[in-house]
XYZ file of C-alpha atoms in Angstrom:
557
model
C 6.897 -7.245 -62.497
C 9.206 -6.424 -59.732
C 12.009 -9.193 -59.455
C 13.330 -10.208 -56.024
C 16.240 -12.538 -55.107
C 15.401 -16.098 -54.622
C 14.336 -17.334 -51.237
C 16.569 -19.222 -48.874
C 14.646 -22.270 -49.542
C 14.883 -21.830 -53.327
C 18.720 -21.330 -52.783
C 19.140 -24.397 -50.730
C 17.213 -26.564 -53.232
C 19.231 -25.275 -56.039
C 22.573 -25.925 -54.285
C 21.614 -29.461 -53.342
C 20.423 -30.147 -56.985
C 23.710 -28.619 -58.498
C 25.915 -30.682 -56.130
C 24.135 -33.955 -57.023
C 24.405 -33.375 -60.810
C 27.918 -31.948 -60.565
C 29.658 -34.758 -58.455
C 27.389 -37.600 -59.608
C 29.657 -38.957 -62.484
C 33.249 -38.570 -61.203
C 33.955 -42.238 -61.306
C 31.604 -43.127 -64.208
C 34.452 -42.668 -66.752
C 37.885 -44.005 -67.204
C 40.749 -41.598 -66.927
C 41.998 -40.667 -70.366
C 45.140 -39.679 -71.867
C 47.269 -37.530 -71.857
C 46.581 -35.135 -69.072
C 44.247 -37.189 -66.741
C 46.430 -40.135 -66.775
C 49.535 -37.865 -66.416
C 48.377 -36.028 -63.270
C 46.860 -39.027 -61.617
C 49.985 -40.942 -61.884
C 52.412 -38.206 -60.541
C 50.066 -37.940 -57.446
C 49.951 -41.807 -57.247
C 53.737 -41.880 -57.043
C 53.950 -39.149 -54.525
C 51.479 -40.826 -52.417
C 53.378 -44.335 -52.531
C 56.876 -42.911 -52.022
C 55.974 -40.199 -49.561
C 58.293 -37.743 -51.387
C 56.421 -34.460 -51.398
C 59.126 -32.364 -52.836
C 60.374 -33.936 -56.074
C 57.323 -34.747 -58.406
C 58.013 -37.990 -60.639
C 56.260 -39.253 -63.673
C 56.635 -42.917 -64.261
C 59.500 -42.849 -61.709
C 61.272 -40.026 -63.674
C 61.651 -36.515 -62.356
C 59.030 -34.192 -63.715
C 59.536 -30.479 -63.154
C 56.879 -29.092 -65.695
C 54.482 -27.958 -62.979
C 54.488 -27.093 -59.208
C 53.035 -29.515 -56.774
C 49.889 -28.032 -55.138
C 47.512 -30.401 -57.129
C 49.628 -33.300 -56.776
C 49.650 -32.751 -52.971
C 45.936 -32.491 -52.803
C 45.369 -35.603 -54.962
C 47.895 -37.570 -53.249
C 46.280 -36.735 -49.933
C 42.953 -37.966 -51.422
C 44.557 -41.263 -52.513
C 46.071 -41.719 -48.974
C 42.502 -41.178 -47.461
C 40.458 -42.991 -49.922
C 42.667 -44.898 -52.256
C 43.674 -44.046 -55.974
C 40.578 -44.212 -58.082
C 38.917 -42.294 -60.848
C 36.946 -40.191 -58.647
C 39.811 -39.425 -56.319
C 41.974 -38.377 -59.195
C 39.300 -35.977 -60.337
C 38.029 -34.835 -56.861
C 40.269 -31.839 -56.750
C 39.150 -30.510 -60.176
C 35.382 -31.141 -59.341
C 35.839 -29.443 -55.972
C 37.602 -26.544 -57.555
C 34.824 -26.086 -59.997
C 32.049 -26.160 -57.664
C 33.823 -23.731 -55.169
C 34.310 -21.456 -58.302
C 30.659 -21.500 -58.825
C 29.848 -20.847 -55.158
C 32.491 -17.940 -55.147
C 30.741 -16.540 -58.198
C 27.313 -16.502 -56.648
C 28.329 -15.272 -53.169
C 30.919 -12.508 -54.368
C 28.457 -11.515 -57.213
C 25.768 -10.984 -54.533
C 28.010 -8.679 -52.456
C 29.288 -6.718 -55.624
C 26.055 -6.605 -57.822
C 23.215 -7.489 -55.563
C 21.706 -10.879 -54.493
C 19.608 -11.247 -57.524
C 22.734 -10.659 -59.829
C 24.747 -13.056 -57.723
C 22.294 -15.879 -58.079
C 22.055 -15.486 -61.743
C 25.883 -15.440 -62.036
C 26.120 -18.729 -59.925
C 23.657 -20.308 -62.265
C 25.494 -19.087 -65.275
C 28.887 -20.273 -64.163
C 27.648 -23.717 -63.016
C 26.277 -24.566 -66.601
C 28.957 -23.067 -68.990
C 30.280 -25.675 -70.965
C 33.985 -24.916 -70.484
C 33.345 -24.712 -66.607
C 31.606 -27.946 -66.443
C 33.991 -29.822 -68.818
C 37.087 -28.764 -66.981
C 35.526 -29.267 -63.547
C 35.150 -32.907 -64.511
C 38.761 -33.497 -66.150
C 42.008 -34.212 -63.914
C 43.884 -31.275 -65.283
C 45.490 -28.238 -63.536
C 43.343 -25.522 -65.024
C 40.142 -25.604 -62.885
C 42.364 -25.547 -59.757
C 44.298 -22.506 -61.132
C 40.720 -20.979 -62.357
C 39.725 -21.222 -58.592
C 42.710 -19.457 -57.235
C 42.125 -16.696 -59.820
C 38.550 -16.395 -59.001
C 39.433 -16.135 -55.327
C 41.978 -13.537 -56.096
C 39.370 -11.664 -58.249
C 37.047 -11.752 -55.219
C 39.425 -10.289 -52.857
C 40.602 -7.606 -55.247
C 37.058 -6.588 -56.415
C 35.901 -6.606 -52.723
C 38.902 -4.561 -51.560
C 38.901 -1.858 -54.322
C 35.173 -1.284 -54.465
C 33.856 2.104 -53.725
C 32.966 2.471 -50.071
C 35.377 -0.188 -48.887
C 37.096 0.705 -45.530
C 40.754 0.639 -44.970
C 40.394 -2.681 -43.265
C 38.196 -4.139 -45.835
C 40.714 -3.138 -48.543
C 43.614 -4.508 -46.758
C 41.741 -7.848 -46.043
C 40.644 -8.186 -49.672
C 44.030 -7.584 -51.002
C 45.807 -10.007 -48.535
C 43.060 -12.463 -49.793
C 43.997 -11.642 -53.444
C 47.876 -11.964 -52.674
C 47.322 -15.312 -51.118
C 45.311 -16.655 -53.919
C 48.218 -15.485 -56.292
C 50.593 -17.585 -54.162
C 48.344 -20.687 -54.519
C 48.113 -20.035 -58.297
C 51.759 -19.949 -58.571
C 52.071 -23.271 -56.622
C 49.441 -24.716 -59.018
C 50.997 -23.669 -62.365
C 53.991 -21.369 -62.029
C 54.518 -17.660 -62.921
C 51.389 -17.446 -64.986
C 49.573 -17.217 -61.420
C 51.402 -13.862 -61.060
C 51.626 -12.578 -64.691
C 47.867 -12.778 -65.434
C 46.668 -10.640 -62.554
C 49.619 -8.005 -62.966
C 48.697 -7.782 -66.674
C 45.159 -7.193 -66.253
C 45.571 -4.697 -63.450
C 48.276 -2.723 -65.734
C 45.649 -2.769 -68.545
C 43.055 -1.539 -66.251
C 45.194 1.412 -65.106
C 46.080 2.337 -68.650
C 42.486 2.283 -69.655
C 41.179 4.345 -66.697
C 44.451 6.289 -65.989
C 43.868 5.313 -62.358
C 47.578 4.828 -61.535
C 46.846 5.372 -57.842
C 45.454 1.859 -57.840
C 49.048 0.555 -57.612
C 49.401 1.961 -54.049
C 46.016 0.502 -53.037
C 47.363 -3.024 -53.879
C 49.819 -3.156 -50.985
C 52.509 -4.625 -53.222
C 55.158 -4.875 -50.572
C 53.120 -6.600 -48.213
C 51.603 -8.747 -50.833
C 55.062 -9.720 -52.134
C 55.923 -10.913 -48.660
C 52.686 -12.956 -48.479
C 53.358 -14.496 -51.873
C 56.904 -15.359 -50.906
C 55.882 -16.945 -47.577
C 53.348 -19.282 -49.132
C 55.009 -20.197 -52.483
C 58.812 -19.919 -51.888
C 59.358 -22.789 -49.514
C 58.736 -25.507 -52.006
C 60.625 -23.680 -54.694
C 63.698 -23.419 -52.238
C 63.253 -27.144 -51.068
C 63.076 -28.626 -54.653
C 65.928 -26.478 -55.716
C 68.154 -27.828 -53.000
C 67.126 -31.395 -53.724
C 67.339 -30.919 -57.479
C 69.837 -28.175 -58.478
C 68.738 -28.530 -62.282
C 65.257 -27.513 -61.277
C 65.569 -23.723 -61.672
C 66.940 -23.467 -65.148
C 64.328 -26.069 -66.517
C 61.259 -24.618 -64.723
C 61.721 -20.909 -65.181
C 63.533 -20.740 -68.485
C 62.181 -23.960 -70.459
C 58.696 -24.197 -68.874
C 57.883 -20.533 -68.971
C 59.965 -18.257 -71.419
C 60.685 -21.061 -73.985
C 57.063 -22.531 -73.822
C 55.601 -18.795 -74.417
C 58.198 -17.677 -76.932
C 58.865 -20.852 -79.023
C 57.204 -23.835 -80.471
C 59.266 -26.317 -78.327
C 56.224 -27.904 -76.885
C 54.559 -28.477 -80.345
C 51.391 -26.730 -79.370
C 51.409 -23.844 -81.972
C 48.002 -22.698 -83.143
C 46.682 -19.700 -85.121
C 46.175 -16.438 -83.318
C 42.310 -16.707 -83.552
C 42.515 -20.140 -81.934
C 40.693 -19.215 -78.697
C 37.888 -17.415 -80.604
C 35.670 -20.249 -81.478
C 36.569 -21.996 -78.067
C 35.127 -18.832 -76.276
C 31.981 -19.003 -78.283
C 31.500 -22.729 -77.700
C 32.694 -22.504 -74.090
C 30.166 -20.049 -72.923
C 27.209 -22.158 -74.299
C 24.352 -21.954 -73.324
C 25.018 -18.282 -72.474
C 27.048 -17.255 -75.533
C 24.742 -14.472 -76.851
C 24.178 -13.021 -73.430
C 27.888 -13.228 -72.769
C 28.738 -11.098 -75.887
C 26.148 -8.523 -74.896
C 27.341 -8.229 -71.268
C 31.020 -8.134 -72.246
C 30.133 -5.182 -74.637
C 28.025 -3.365 -72.121
C 30.919 -3.598 -69.508
C 32.658 -0.910 -71.537
C 29.895 1.623 -71.483
C 30.087 4.721 -69.174
C 27.469 3.905 -66.691
C 30.167 3.164 -64.059
C 31.938 6.549 -65.031
C 31.217 8.101 -61.707
C 32.647 5.379 -59.610
C 36.449 5.513 -58.636
C 36.713 1.737 -59.248
C 34.831 0.237 -62.167
C 34.440 -3.571 -61.480
C 32.523 -4.544 -64.554
C 35.173 -2.829 -66.776
C 37.989 -4.560 -64.869
C 36.180 -7.996 -65.361
C 35.974 -7.291 -69.110
C 39.763 -6.138 -69.431
C 40.674 -9.364 -67.201
C 38.962 -11.321 -70.186
C 40.755 -9.385 -72.782
C 44.217 -9.782 -71.272
C 43.766 -13.528 -70.476
C 42.775 -14.259 -74.100
C 45.320 -11.822 -75.669
C 48.343 -13.212 -73.540
C 47.555 -16.909 -74.614
C 46.868 -15.867 -78.170
C 50.252 -14.480 -78.346
C 51.846 -17.363 -76.800
C 53.405 -20.081 -79.087
C 51.883 -22.807 -76.824
C 48.177 -23.119 -76.846
C 45.734 -25.480 -75.407
C 41.981 -25.183 -75.220
C 41.838 -25.107 -71.260
C 44.329 -22.174 -70.932
C 41.426 -19.581 -71.258
C 39.316 -21.069 -68.413
C 40.126 -18.177 -65.900
C 38.005 -16.036 -68.368
C 34.699 -17.874 -67.640
C 33.916 -16.866 -63.952
C 34.448 -13.293 -64.855
C 32.044 -13.533 -67.785
C 29.637 -15.252 -65.390
C 29.647 -12.091 -63.207
C 29.016 -9.899 -66.144
C 26.258 -12.037 -67.441
C 24.513 -12.286 -64.112
C 24.634 -8.558 -63.575
C 23.360 -7.984 -67.172
C 20.467 -10.356 -66.426
C 18.884 -8.028 -64.013
C 18.948 -4.980 -66.312
C 16.810 -6.013 -69.310
C 13.257 -7.126 -69.803
C 12.702 -10.800 -69.003
C 11.307 -11.340 -72.296
C 14.487 -10.607 -73.957
C 15.824 -13.852 -72.375
C 13.402 -15.708 -74.600
C 15.038 -14.621 -77.748
C 18.599 -15.550 -76.408
C 17.047 -19.195 -75.690
C 15.533 -19.372 -79.010
C 18.991 -19.143 -80.586
C 19.933 -22.399 -78.898
C 17.183 -24.558 -80.500
C 19.052 -24.818 -83.896
C 22.377 -25.321 -81.755
C 20.707 -28.387 -79.980
C 19.135 -29.548 -83.113
C 22.457 -29.561 -84.793
C 24.053 -31.404 -81.932
C 21.446 -33.921 -82.062
C 21.959 -34.333 -85.952
C 25.739 -34.739 -85.269
C 25.004 -37.267 -82.396
C 23.328 -39.493 -84.986
C 26.397 -39.585 -87.428
C 29.349 -39.965 -85.091
C 30.211 -43.274 -86.653
C 31.501 -41.535 -89.665
C 34.655 -40.498 -87.682
C 35.536 -44.032 -86.700
C 38.924 -45.578 -87.654
C 40.655 -48.689 -86.812
C 41.586 -47.414 -83.295
C 38.234 -45.652 -82.367
C 35.740 -48.145 -83.844
C 32.456 -47.980 -85.148
C 31.200 -49.861 -82.143
C 32.725 -47.104 -79.694
C 30.935 -44.353 -81.721
C 27.736 -46.157 -81.915
C 27.682 -46.385 -78.085
C 28.503 -42.701 -77.647
C 25.836 -41.495 -80.014
C 22.773 -41.895 -77.590
C 24.492 -39.733 -75.000
C 24.963 -36.842 -77.509
C 21.450 -37.209 -78.457
C 20.410 -37.059 -74.984
C 22.529 -34.052 -74.282
C 20.977 -32.417 -77.299
C 17.437 -33.171 -75.968
C 18.407 -31.668 -72.619
C 19.578 -28.499 -74.147
C 16.613 -28.253 -76.357
C 14.022 -28.717 -73.493
C 15.897 -26.362 -71.258
C 15.674 -23.675 -73.957
C 12.010 -24.259 -74.464
C 11.023 -24.090 -70.791
C 13.230 -20.805 -70.621
C 11.281 -19.279 -73.472
C 8.043 -20.275 -71.818
C 8.980 -18.805 -68.287
C 10.586 -15.716 -69.932
C 7.254 -14.981 -71.664
C 5.518 -15.405 -68.318
C 8.095 -12.702 -66.883
C 9.287 -15.533 -64.475
C 13.068 -14.480 -64.615
C 14.591 -16.727 -61.980
C 12.703 -19.701 -63.376
C 13.864 -18.952 -66.967
C 17.296 -18.508 -65.965
C 17.215 -21.709 -63.869
C 15.826 -23.705 -66.646
C 18.485 -22.534 -69.036
C 21.262 -23.451 -66.446
C 19.705 -26.961 -65.870
C 19.605 -27.589 -69.503
C 23.105 -26.644 -70.121
C 24.503 -28.547 -66.991
C 22.567 -31.542 -67.765
C 23.627 -31.659 -71.454
C 27.284 -31.322 -70.686
C 27.202 -33.998 -68.009
C 25.458 -36.426 -70.177
C 28.097 -35.829 -73.022
C 30.886 -36.156 -70.611
C 29.630 -39.360 -69.005
C 28.944 -40.856 -72.442
C 32.449 -40.182 -73.560
C 33.392 -43.432 -71.511
C 32.103 -45.314 -74.687
C 35.307 -44.220 -76.178
C 37.481 -45.224 -73.300
C 38.939 -48.302 -74.943
C 40.710 -45.984 -77.381
C 41.503 -43.173 -74.986
C 42.210 -44.980 -71.800
C 44.175 -48.189 -70.788
C 41.787 -48.978 -68.132
C 40.169 -52.012 -69.801
C 43.495 -53.178 -71.053
C 45.256 -52.898 -67.698
C 42.539 -54.832 -66.061
C 43.177 -57.728 -68.411
C 46.894 -57.520 -68.401
C 47.573 -56.923 -64.533
C 46.682 -60.344 -63.192
C 49.146 -61.892 -65.695
C 52.186 -59.576 -64.605
C 54.862 -60.595 -62.110
C 55.777 -57.640 -59.858
C 59.362 -58.969 -59.792
C 59.808 -58.953 -63.490
C 60.738 -55.893 -65.562
C 58.028 -54.152 -67.545
C 59.236 -52.086 -70.649
C 57.312 -49.561 -72.757
C 58.797 -49.821 -76.208
C 58.658 -46.776 -78.536
C 55.642 -45.288 -76.718
C 54.070 -44.391 -73.489
C 50.406 -44.479 -72.434
C 49.955 -41.728 -69.763
C 47.053 -43.800 -68.309
C 48.692 -47.257 -68.150
C 50.986 -46.785 -65.052
C 48.078 -45.617 -62.925
C 45.820 -48.531 -63.820
C 48.599 -51.028 -63.410
C 49.652 -49.334 -60.199
C 53.479 -49.559 -61.235
C 55.885 -47.727 -63.544
C 57.366 -48.935 -66.831
C 61.059 -48.797 -68.238
C 60.947 -46.383 -71.222
C 62.698 -47.938 -74.379
C 63.615 -45.463 -77.228
C 61.129 -42.888 -75.999
C 61.453 -39.830 -74.004
C 58.968 -36.854 -75.049
C 58.076 -34.838 -71.907
C 60.428 -36.987 -69.685
C 63.533 -36.044 -71.796
C 64.735 -33.748 -69.127
C 64.256 -36.217 -66.327
C 65.967 -38.820 -68.234
C 69.118 -36.680 -68.798
C 69.625 -36.481 -64.966
C 68.911 -40.173 -64.501
C 69.488 -42.005 -67.874
C 69.834 -45.369 -66.117
C 65.932 -45.274 -65.743
C 65.431 -46.134 -69.453
C 66.723 -47.982 -72.441
C 67.911 -45.563 -75.265
C 67.273 -47.824 -78.255
C 65.394 -50.830 -79.664
C 68.621 -52.653 -79.727
C 69.346 -52.371 -76.067
C 65.796 -53.507 -75.425
C 66.280 -56.626 -77.441
C 69.563 -57.520 -75.976
C 68.106 -57.090 -72.424
C 65.072 -59.019 -73.523
C 67.094 -62.074 -74.643
C 68.885 -62.095 -71.358
C 66.021 -61.643 -69.016
C 63.556 -64.479 -69.386
C 61.093 -63.035 -66.946
C 60.200 -59.792 -68.674
C 57.097 -58.043 -70.224
C 56.786 -55.320 -72.753
C 54.138 -52.848 -73.788
C 54.085 -51.349 -77.262
C 51.835 -50.363 -80.194
C 50.507 -53.045 -82.682
C 52.856 -51.847 -85.456
C 55.861 -52.192 -83.120
C 54.722 -55.697 -82.199
C 54.501 -56.759 -85.696
C 58.008 -55.320 -86.468
C 59.727 -56.966 -83.626
C 57.858 -60.375 -84.480
C 59.129 -60.110 -87.856
C 62.588 -59.535 -86.718
C 62.429 -62.773 -84.668
C 62.100 -61.561 -81.142
C 60.368 -64.356 -78.991
C 57.289 -62.741 -77.704
C 53.881 -64.121 -76.624
C 50.874 -61.730 -76.678
C 48.985 -61.648 -73.385
C 46.794 -58.571 -73.936
C 45.692 -56.704 -76.987
C 43.170 -53.964 -78.208
C 43.019 -51.429 -80.966
C 45.878 -49.320 -79.694
C 48.056 -51.396 -77.415
C 49.684 -54.878 -77.083
C 51.339 -56.416 -74.039
C 53.806 -59.319 -74.637
C 55.507 -61.777 -72.298
C 59.041 -63.033 -73.045
C 58.440 -66.356 -74.739
C 61.517 -67.732 -72.829
C 59.508 -67.389 -69.625
C 57.350 -70.159 -70.819
C 60.254 -72.423 -71.302
C 61.859 -71.459 -67.920
C 61.636 -73.146 -64.627
C 60.635 -69.863 -62.945
C 57.257 -70.189 -61.450
C-alpha cells in the first residue's frame, strides 16, 4: 500500500483533539512542592512588587535562575490572576509549541508524512507530557532548544540557499539567547557541545564557519545581556553566585545534594519515551548508519549526537534531576517519525505488542499503591489515586490493541494515531489523578483553612521548615526561622529578613501577642512541651499552623 500524508481535515482534527486533551487539566491539580510552588511564588512576588529585575522567593533575593519564565508567568498573573492554570500556562504552551515545531519542521526536513508521525510521537511521550504539565523551567528550555535545532537543521540542510542558511542560524542564535535567559549558560553549552561532537564525528570542521559565530554572538548578547547587566548593577553580589556557584559548583560538586549514579538517566530515558521506547531505540541506532553519507550535512546523525551529548553532559554532572534530559525527546521524536516511514506497517504491531505487558504491570501496580502509604501520605490518599492509574493502564492497553489491529490492516496513520492517543490519554489521566495526593504534596487545602484566620498585619513565621507552595496559596510571604536552604545566599545579603534560631523566635513570640507560626508536627510538639503558648488553628499530616495564645487574651480585635 502507498502511504500518503494525512489530509488537511485530518490534521485539523488531530490538532484540535490534541489541544483539548493537552490543556484540559491545567487547573485540575494543586501545585506541588518543591518546583511548582517555588516558580509560581517567584512570579507572584514579581507581579505584586513590579520589580522585574531582581527575582525574590519568599521576599528573599533568589538568583539561581534567570527571569524569562518568571516574566512570562508574572504577565499571566497580571492578565488573569494567580491560579494553578496560570502558573502552569507557560509550561503547557511551551510543550504544545514544541510538538507543533516537531511536526512542522519534521515535515520540511523529512517529508510531510514523517513530520506528522513525529508530531504524534512528541505529543505522547511520557516525559514531554509530564513536564508540559508541571511548572518547572525545563519545558520552556526545551522549547528554545527545539526552536534552535529547527533553525540549525533548516539552515544547514543540503540545498539551503545562503539566505536560508543565514536566516536559520539567526533563528538558532536567538533561541540560544532565550535558553540562556531561561536557565543560564546551559543554553549555550549544550548546542556548542553537540555541534563540536558532530564536527569530530564527521570531520566537517567547515561547519564552524557556516554557523556565523560572530553575528550569532552579537545576537545572543543583544537579547540576553541587558538583564544580566541590569541585575548586576542592582545586585553586585549576583555575578559570583550565579556564574560560579550555580554553574561550575553545581556541575562539579555535590553542593546541591543531587548526586546520583552515572547510569541515572538510562532508566528515565526508557520510561520517558513510552509508548515509543522500542521504536526510539531502533531509530536512534539507525541514525548512525551510512545512508546519509552522500550528504554534506547529516541531520539524523546530528540529532542522535545531540541526544548523546545531552545525556553524557548531565550524567557527568554531580547535580542530577529527572527533567534535565527533557531536551532529548523532541530530537528522538524526529528520528522516530522519520523511521516510521521506512519499515513495513506490520512491524508497528510488534512494537505495540510489547506495550501490553507494560500496561498490565501498570494496572497491577495501580491496585496496590496503598502499600506505599505512611503517616504523611495516607492510605486514603493512595486509595483515591489508584483508579486513575488503573484508567491510565486501560488507556494504554486499548491504544496498543487498536494500533495492532490498524497496523495489521496496513493503516499506518491510524495505527500511529491510536498509539499516540493511548499514550497521551494515559499520561494525562495519571497526572490528573495525582491530585489525590495533594494534601501531602501541596499546602493548598491547608492554606484554604488557615487563610481566613490570619490577620494581614500580624507576623507569620515558618519555623524550622519551608513549604514551597504555602506562600503562593496564602498570598503572602513568611519569616523564616532557623531555616535557610536554597535561600541561604539571599539571607546572607539581607539577614534581617529571617530569625536565625529557635531561641530568637521564642523571644519574639513572647513579645508579639499578634503573631502566627507555621511548622511541622514534630516542631509543634517540641515547642508545646517547652511551654510556648500556642493555639493550633490548622493541621494536616505534614503541617501545623498556630496562633499566639496571648492573642486570645489581648484586647487586639
